[in-house]
Tab-separated table of C-alpha atoms in Angstrom:
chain	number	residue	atom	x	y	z
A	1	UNK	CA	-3.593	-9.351	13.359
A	2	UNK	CA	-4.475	-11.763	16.557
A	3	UNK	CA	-1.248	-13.675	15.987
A	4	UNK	CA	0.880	-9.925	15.830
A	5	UNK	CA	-0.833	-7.823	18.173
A	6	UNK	CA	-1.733	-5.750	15.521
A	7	UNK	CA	-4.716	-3.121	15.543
A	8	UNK	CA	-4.840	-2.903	11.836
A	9	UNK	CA	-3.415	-4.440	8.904
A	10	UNK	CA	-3.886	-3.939	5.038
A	11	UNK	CA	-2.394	-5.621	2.109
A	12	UNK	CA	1.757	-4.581	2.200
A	13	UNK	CA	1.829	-5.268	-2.247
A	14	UNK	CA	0.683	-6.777	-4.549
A	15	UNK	CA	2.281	-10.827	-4.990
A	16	UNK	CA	2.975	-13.686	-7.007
A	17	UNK	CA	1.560	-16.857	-8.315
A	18	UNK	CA	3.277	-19.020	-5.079
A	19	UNK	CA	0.662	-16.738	-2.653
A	20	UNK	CA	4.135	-15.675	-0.616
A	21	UNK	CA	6.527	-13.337	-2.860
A	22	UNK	CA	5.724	-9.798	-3.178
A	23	UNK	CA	5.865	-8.942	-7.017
A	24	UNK	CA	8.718	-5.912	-6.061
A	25	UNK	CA	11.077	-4.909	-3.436
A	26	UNK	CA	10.110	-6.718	-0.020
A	27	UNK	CA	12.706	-6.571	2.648
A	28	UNK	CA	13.222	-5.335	6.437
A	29	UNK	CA	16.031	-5.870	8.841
A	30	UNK	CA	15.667	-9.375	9.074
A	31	UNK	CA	13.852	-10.855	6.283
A	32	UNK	CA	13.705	-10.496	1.885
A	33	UNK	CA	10.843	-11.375	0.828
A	34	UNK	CA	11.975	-10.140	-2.864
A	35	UNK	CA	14.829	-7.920	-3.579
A	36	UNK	CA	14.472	-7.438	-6.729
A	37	UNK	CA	13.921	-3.704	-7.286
A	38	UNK	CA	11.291	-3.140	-10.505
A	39	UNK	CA	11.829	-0.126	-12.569
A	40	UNK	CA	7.923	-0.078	-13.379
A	41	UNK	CA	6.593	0.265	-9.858
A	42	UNK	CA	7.827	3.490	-8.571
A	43	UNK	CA	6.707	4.126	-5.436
A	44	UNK	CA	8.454	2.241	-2.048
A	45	UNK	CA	6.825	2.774	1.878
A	46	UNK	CA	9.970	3.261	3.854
A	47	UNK	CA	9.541	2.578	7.859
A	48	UNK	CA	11.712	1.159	10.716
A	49	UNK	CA	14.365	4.508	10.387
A	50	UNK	CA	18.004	3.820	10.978
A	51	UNK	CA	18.098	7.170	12.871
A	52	UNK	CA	15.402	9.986	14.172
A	53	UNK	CA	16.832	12.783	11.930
A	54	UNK	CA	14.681	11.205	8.876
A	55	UNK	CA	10.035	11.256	8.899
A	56	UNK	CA	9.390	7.510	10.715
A	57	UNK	CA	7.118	6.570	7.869
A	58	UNK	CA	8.287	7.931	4.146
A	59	UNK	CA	7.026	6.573	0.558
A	60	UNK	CA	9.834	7.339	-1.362
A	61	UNK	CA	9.087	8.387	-4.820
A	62	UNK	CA	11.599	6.510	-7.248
A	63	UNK	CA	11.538	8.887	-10.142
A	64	UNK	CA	14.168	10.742	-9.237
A	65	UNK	CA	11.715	14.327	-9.422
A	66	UNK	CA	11.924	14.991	-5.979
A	67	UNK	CA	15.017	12.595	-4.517
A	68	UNK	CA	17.186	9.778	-5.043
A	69	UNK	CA	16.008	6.661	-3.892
A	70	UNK	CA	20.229	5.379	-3.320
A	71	UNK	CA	20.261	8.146	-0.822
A	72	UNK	CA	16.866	7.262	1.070
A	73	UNK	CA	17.247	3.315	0.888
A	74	UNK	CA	20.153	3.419	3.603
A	75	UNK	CA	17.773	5.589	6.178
A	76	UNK	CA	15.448	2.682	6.135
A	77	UNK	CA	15.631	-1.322	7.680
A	78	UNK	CA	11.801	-1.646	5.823
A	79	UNK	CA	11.107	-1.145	2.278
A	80	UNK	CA	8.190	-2.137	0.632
A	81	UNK	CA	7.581	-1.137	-3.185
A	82	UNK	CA	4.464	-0.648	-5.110
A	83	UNK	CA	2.551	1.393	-7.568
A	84	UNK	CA	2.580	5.195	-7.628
A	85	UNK	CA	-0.424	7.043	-7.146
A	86	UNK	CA	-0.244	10.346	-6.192
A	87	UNK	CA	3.681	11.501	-6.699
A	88	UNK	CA	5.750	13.367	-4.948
A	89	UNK	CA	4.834	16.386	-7.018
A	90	UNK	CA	0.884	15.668	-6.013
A	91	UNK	CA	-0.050	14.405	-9.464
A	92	UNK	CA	-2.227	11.835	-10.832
A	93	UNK	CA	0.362	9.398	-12.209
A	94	UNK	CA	-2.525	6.511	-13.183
A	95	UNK	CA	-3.419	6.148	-16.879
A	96	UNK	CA	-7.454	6.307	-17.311
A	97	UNK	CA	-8.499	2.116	-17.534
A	98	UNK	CA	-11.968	0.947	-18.584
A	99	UNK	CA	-11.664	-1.805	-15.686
A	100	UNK	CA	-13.153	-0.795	-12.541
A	101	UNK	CA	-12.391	-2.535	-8.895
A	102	UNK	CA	-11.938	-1.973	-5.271
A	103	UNK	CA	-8.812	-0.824	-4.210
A	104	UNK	CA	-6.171	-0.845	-1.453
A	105	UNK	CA	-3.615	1.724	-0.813
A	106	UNK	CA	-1.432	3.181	1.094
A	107	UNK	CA	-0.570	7.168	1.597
A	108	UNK	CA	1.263	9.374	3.735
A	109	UNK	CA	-0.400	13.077	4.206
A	110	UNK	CA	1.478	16.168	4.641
A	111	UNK	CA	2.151	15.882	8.132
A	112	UNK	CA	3.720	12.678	7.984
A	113	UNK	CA	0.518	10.843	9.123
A	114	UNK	CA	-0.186	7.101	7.178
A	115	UNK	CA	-3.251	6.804	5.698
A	116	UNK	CA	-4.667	2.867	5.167
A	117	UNK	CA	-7.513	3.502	2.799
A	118	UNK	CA	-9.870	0.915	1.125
A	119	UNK	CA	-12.026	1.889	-1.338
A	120	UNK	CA	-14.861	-0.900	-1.799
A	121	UNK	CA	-16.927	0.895	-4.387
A	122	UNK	CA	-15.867	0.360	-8.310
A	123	UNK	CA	-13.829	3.023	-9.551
A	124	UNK	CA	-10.977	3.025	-12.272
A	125	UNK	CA	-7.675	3.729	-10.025
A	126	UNK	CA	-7.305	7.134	-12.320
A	127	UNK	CA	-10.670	8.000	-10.896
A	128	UNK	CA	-10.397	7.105	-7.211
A	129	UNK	CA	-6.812	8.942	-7.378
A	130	UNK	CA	-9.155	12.365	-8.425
A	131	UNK	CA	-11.388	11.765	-5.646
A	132	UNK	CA	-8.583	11.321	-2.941
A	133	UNK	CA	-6.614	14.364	-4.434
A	134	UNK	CA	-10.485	16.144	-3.902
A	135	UNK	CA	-10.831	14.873	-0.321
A	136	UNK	CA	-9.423	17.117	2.730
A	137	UNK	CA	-6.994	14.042	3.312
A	138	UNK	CA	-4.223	16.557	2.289
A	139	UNK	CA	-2.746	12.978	0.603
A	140	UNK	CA	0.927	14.036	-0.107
A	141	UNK	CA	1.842	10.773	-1.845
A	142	UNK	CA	-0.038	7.619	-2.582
A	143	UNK	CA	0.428	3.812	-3.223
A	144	UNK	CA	-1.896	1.772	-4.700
A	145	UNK	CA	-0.991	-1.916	-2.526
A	146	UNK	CA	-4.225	-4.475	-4.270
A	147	UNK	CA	-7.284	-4.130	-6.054
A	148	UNK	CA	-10.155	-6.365	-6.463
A	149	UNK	CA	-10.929	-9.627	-3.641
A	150	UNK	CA	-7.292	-9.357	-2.168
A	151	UNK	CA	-7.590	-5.832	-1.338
A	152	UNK	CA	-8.456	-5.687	2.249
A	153	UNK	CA	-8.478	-3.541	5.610
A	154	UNK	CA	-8.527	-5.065	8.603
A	155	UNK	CA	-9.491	-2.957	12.105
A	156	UNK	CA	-9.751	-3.860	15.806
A	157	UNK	CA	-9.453	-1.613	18.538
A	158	UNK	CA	-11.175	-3.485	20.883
A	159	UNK	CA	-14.307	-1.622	20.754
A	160	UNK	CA	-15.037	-1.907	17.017
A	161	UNK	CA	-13.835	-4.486	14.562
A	162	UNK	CA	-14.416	-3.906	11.092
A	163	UNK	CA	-13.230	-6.196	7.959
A	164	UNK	CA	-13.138	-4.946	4.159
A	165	UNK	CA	-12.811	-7.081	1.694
A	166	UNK	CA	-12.781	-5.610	-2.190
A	167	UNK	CA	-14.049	-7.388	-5.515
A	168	UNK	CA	-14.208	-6.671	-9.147
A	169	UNK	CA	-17.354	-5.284	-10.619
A	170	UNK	CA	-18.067	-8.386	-12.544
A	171	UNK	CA	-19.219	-11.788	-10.996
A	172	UNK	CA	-18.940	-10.383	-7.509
A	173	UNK	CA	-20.243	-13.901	-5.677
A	174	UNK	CA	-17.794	-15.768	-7.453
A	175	UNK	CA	-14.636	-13.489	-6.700
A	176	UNK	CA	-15.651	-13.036	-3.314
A	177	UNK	CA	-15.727	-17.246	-2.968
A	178	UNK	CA	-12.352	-16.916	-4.697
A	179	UNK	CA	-11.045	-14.152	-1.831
A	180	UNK	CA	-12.150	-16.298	0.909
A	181	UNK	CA	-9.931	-19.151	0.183
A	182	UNK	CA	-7.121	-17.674	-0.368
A	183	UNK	CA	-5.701	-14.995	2.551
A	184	UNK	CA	-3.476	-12.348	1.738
A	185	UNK	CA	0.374	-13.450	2.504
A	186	UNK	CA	1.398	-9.868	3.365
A	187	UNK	CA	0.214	-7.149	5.153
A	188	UNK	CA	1.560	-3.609	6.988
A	189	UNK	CA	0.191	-3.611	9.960
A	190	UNK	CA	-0.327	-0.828	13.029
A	191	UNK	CA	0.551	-2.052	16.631
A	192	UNK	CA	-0.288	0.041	19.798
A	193	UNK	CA	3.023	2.291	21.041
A	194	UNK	CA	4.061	0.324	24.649
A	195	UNK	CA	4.087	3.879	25.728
């Protein structure tokens, strides 16, 4: 965030082994970071529009229930896939896990406003999507960007700087030693408007 300018920043997907390549669809204008599009993850953040007849910020739902993601992929210079959450017809899309963890995600509500949300407490993702869907967030669709130590939140706005960091419910010293040398290789990140 120092080196960027950036006010906040949370993880932008989940990634691979080499610590660099996200495991889905990474690309903006200028740089692919993986274009390889999975048919398993089925949610993608769209931002950077190609024109101001389309929302600035979209997660595009790749189901095909609600649109076509060949249509919405040319409105867009950055697209950034993950796992659905909450889809585009508001619905818990998470099978129920016995494995609980912090979590990192991403939503847009239903005014077009991003949401970063981290979740430190231990909840199954099928659980913590109930609890958002309960909250007044008005969370129109959801994307679930890390769980466990590499899930993390970072906030500065000069006046108050906050860091969350996430963990697995199990051996929480030694995952959070494991977090700590190891930072996250991407993030999405807020910057303040020149304006």
């Amino acid at each position: 965030c120092r080196q960027n300018g950036l006010v906040a920043a949370i993880n932008a997907s989940m990634f691979q082994a080499d610590l660099k390549a996200s495991v889905s669809l990474m690309r903006t204008k200028n740089h692919i970071n993986n274009p390889r599009l999975s048919k398993k993850y089925k949610a993608i953040l769209a931002f950077d529009r190609q024109s101001p007849d389309v929302p600035p910020v979209k997660i595009i739902d790749i189901d095909r229930q609600c649109e076509d993601f060949n249509i919405w992929e040319k409105k867009y210079k950055t697209l950034i896939q993950s796992i659905r959450m909450i889809s585009c017809k508001g619905k818990n899309v998470w099978a129920q896990q016995t494995q609980k963890w912090s979590t990192a995600a991403i939503a847009v509500d239903c005014l077009g406003r991003v949401l970063f949300i981290h979740v430190g407490s231990f909840y199954s993702t099928h659980d913590l999507i109930n609890i958002l869907n309960k909250l007044p967030l008005n969370i129109d669709r959801a994307m679930y960007v890390e769980g466990g130590p590499p899930a993390q939140l970072y906030i500065n706005i000069g006046t108050h700087e906050h860091e969350f960091v996430g963990n697995y419910k199990i051996d929480i010293e030694q995952n959070m030693n494991a977090f700590f040398s190891r930072p996250i290789p991407n993030v999405v990140g807020i910057s303040l408007r020149k304006d």
